[in-house]
Short mmCIF file of C-alpha atoms in Angstrom, two decimals:
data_model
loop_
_atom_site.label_atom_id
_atom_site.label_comp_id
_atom_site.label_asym_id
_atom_site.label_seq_id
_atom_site.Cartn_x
_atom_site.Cartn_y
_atom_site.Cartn_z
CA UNK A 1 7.30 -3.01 -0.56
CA UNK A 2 10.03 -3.22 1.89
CA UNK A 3 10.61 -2.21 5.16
CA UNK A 4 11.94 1.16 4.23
CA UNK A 5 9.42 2.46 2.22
CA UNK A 6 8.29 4.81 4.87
CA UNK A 7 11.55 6.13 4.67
CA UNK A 8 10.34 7.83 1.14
CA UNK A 9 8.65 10.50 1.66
CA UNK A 10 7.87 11.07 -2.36
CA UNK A 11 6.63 7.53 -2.13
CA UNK A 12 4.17 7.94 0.26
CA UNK A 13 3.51 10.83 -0.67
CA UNK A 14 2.56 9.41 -4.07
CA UNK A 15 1.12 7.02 -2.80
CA UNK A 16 -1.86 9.19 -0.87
CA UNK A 17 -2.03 11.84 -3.90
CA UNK A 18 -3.22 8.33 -5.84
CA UNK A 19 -5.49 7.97 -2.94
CA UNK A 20 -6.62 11.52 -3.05
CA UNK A 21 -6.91 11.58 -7.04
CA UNK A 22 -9.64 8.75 -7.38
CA UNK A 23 -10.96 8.88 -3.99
CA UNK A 24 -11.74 12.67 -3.72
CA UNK A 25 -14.99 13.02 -3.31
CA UNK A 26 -15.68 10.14 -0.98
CA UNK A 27 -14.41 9.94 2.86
CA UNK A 28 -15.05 6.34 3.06
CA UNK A 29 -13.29 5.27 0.38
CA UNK A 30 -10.01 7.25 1.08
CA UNK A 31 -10.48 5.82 4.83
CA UNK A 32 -10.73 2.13 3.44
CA UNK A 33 -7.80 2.53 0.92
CA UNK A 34 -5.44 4.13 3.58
CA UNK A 35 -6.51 0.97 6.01
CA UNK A 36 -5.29 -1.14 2.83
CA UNK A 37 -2.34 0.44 3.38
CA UNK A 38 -2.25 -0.11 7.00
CA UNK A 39 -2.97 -3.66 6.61
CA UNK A 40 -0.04 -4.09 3.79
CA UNK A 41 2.66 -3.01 5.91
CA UNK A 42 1.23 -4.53 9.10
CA UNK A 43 1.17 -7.84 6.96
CA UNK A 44 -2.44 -8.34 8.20
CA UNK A 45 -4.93 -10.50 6.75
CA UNK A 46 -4.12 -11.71 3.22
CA UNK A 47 -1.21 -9.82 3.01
CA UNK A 48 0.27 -11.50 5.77
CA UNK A 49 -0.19 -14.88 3.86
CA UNK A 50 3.54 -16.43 3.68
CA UNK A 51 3.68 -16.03 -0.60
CA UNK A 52 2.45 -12.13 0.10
CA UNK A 53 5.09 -11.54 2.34
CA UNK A 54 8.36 -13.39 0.83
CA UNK A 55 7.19 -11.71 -2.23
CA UNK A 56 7.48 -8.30 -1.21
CA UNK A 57 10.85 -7.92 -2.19
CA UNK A 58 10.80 -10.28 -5.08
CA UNK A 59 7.88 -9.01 -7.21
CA UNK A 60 7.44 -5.55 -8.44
CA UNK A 61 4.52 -3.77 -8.77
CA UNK A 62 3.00 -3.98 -12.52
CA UNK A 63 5.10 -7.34 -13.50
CA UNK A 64 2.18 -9.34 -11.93
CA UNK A 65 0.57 -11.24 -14.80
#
């Protein structure tokens, strides 16, 4: 994540068809994963922990291990 990514539309974009995909069928669920995202970018709870944020730009999605 960085502080442009909601400057890609295809990403969030992406991002919300994921949402849409496995969340179709239930309104609370897509509500709670788009507050996730809400949360990430507003660095807001535990992603607002000093290692989430100076790691935003550091570690890429999938090379967690």
């Amino acid at each position: 994540f960085s502080p442009e990514y909601e400057n890609h539309e295809t990403t969030t974009s992406a991002m919300l068809d994921v949402i849409e995909k496995y969340a179709y069928d239930s309104r609370d669920l897509r509500a709670k994963l788009t507050a996730e995202m809400r949360s990430f970018r507003n660095c807001e709870g535990s992603f607002g922990r000093r290692t989430a944020v100076e790691d935003r730009t550091e570690v890429l999605p999938g090379k967690i291990s």
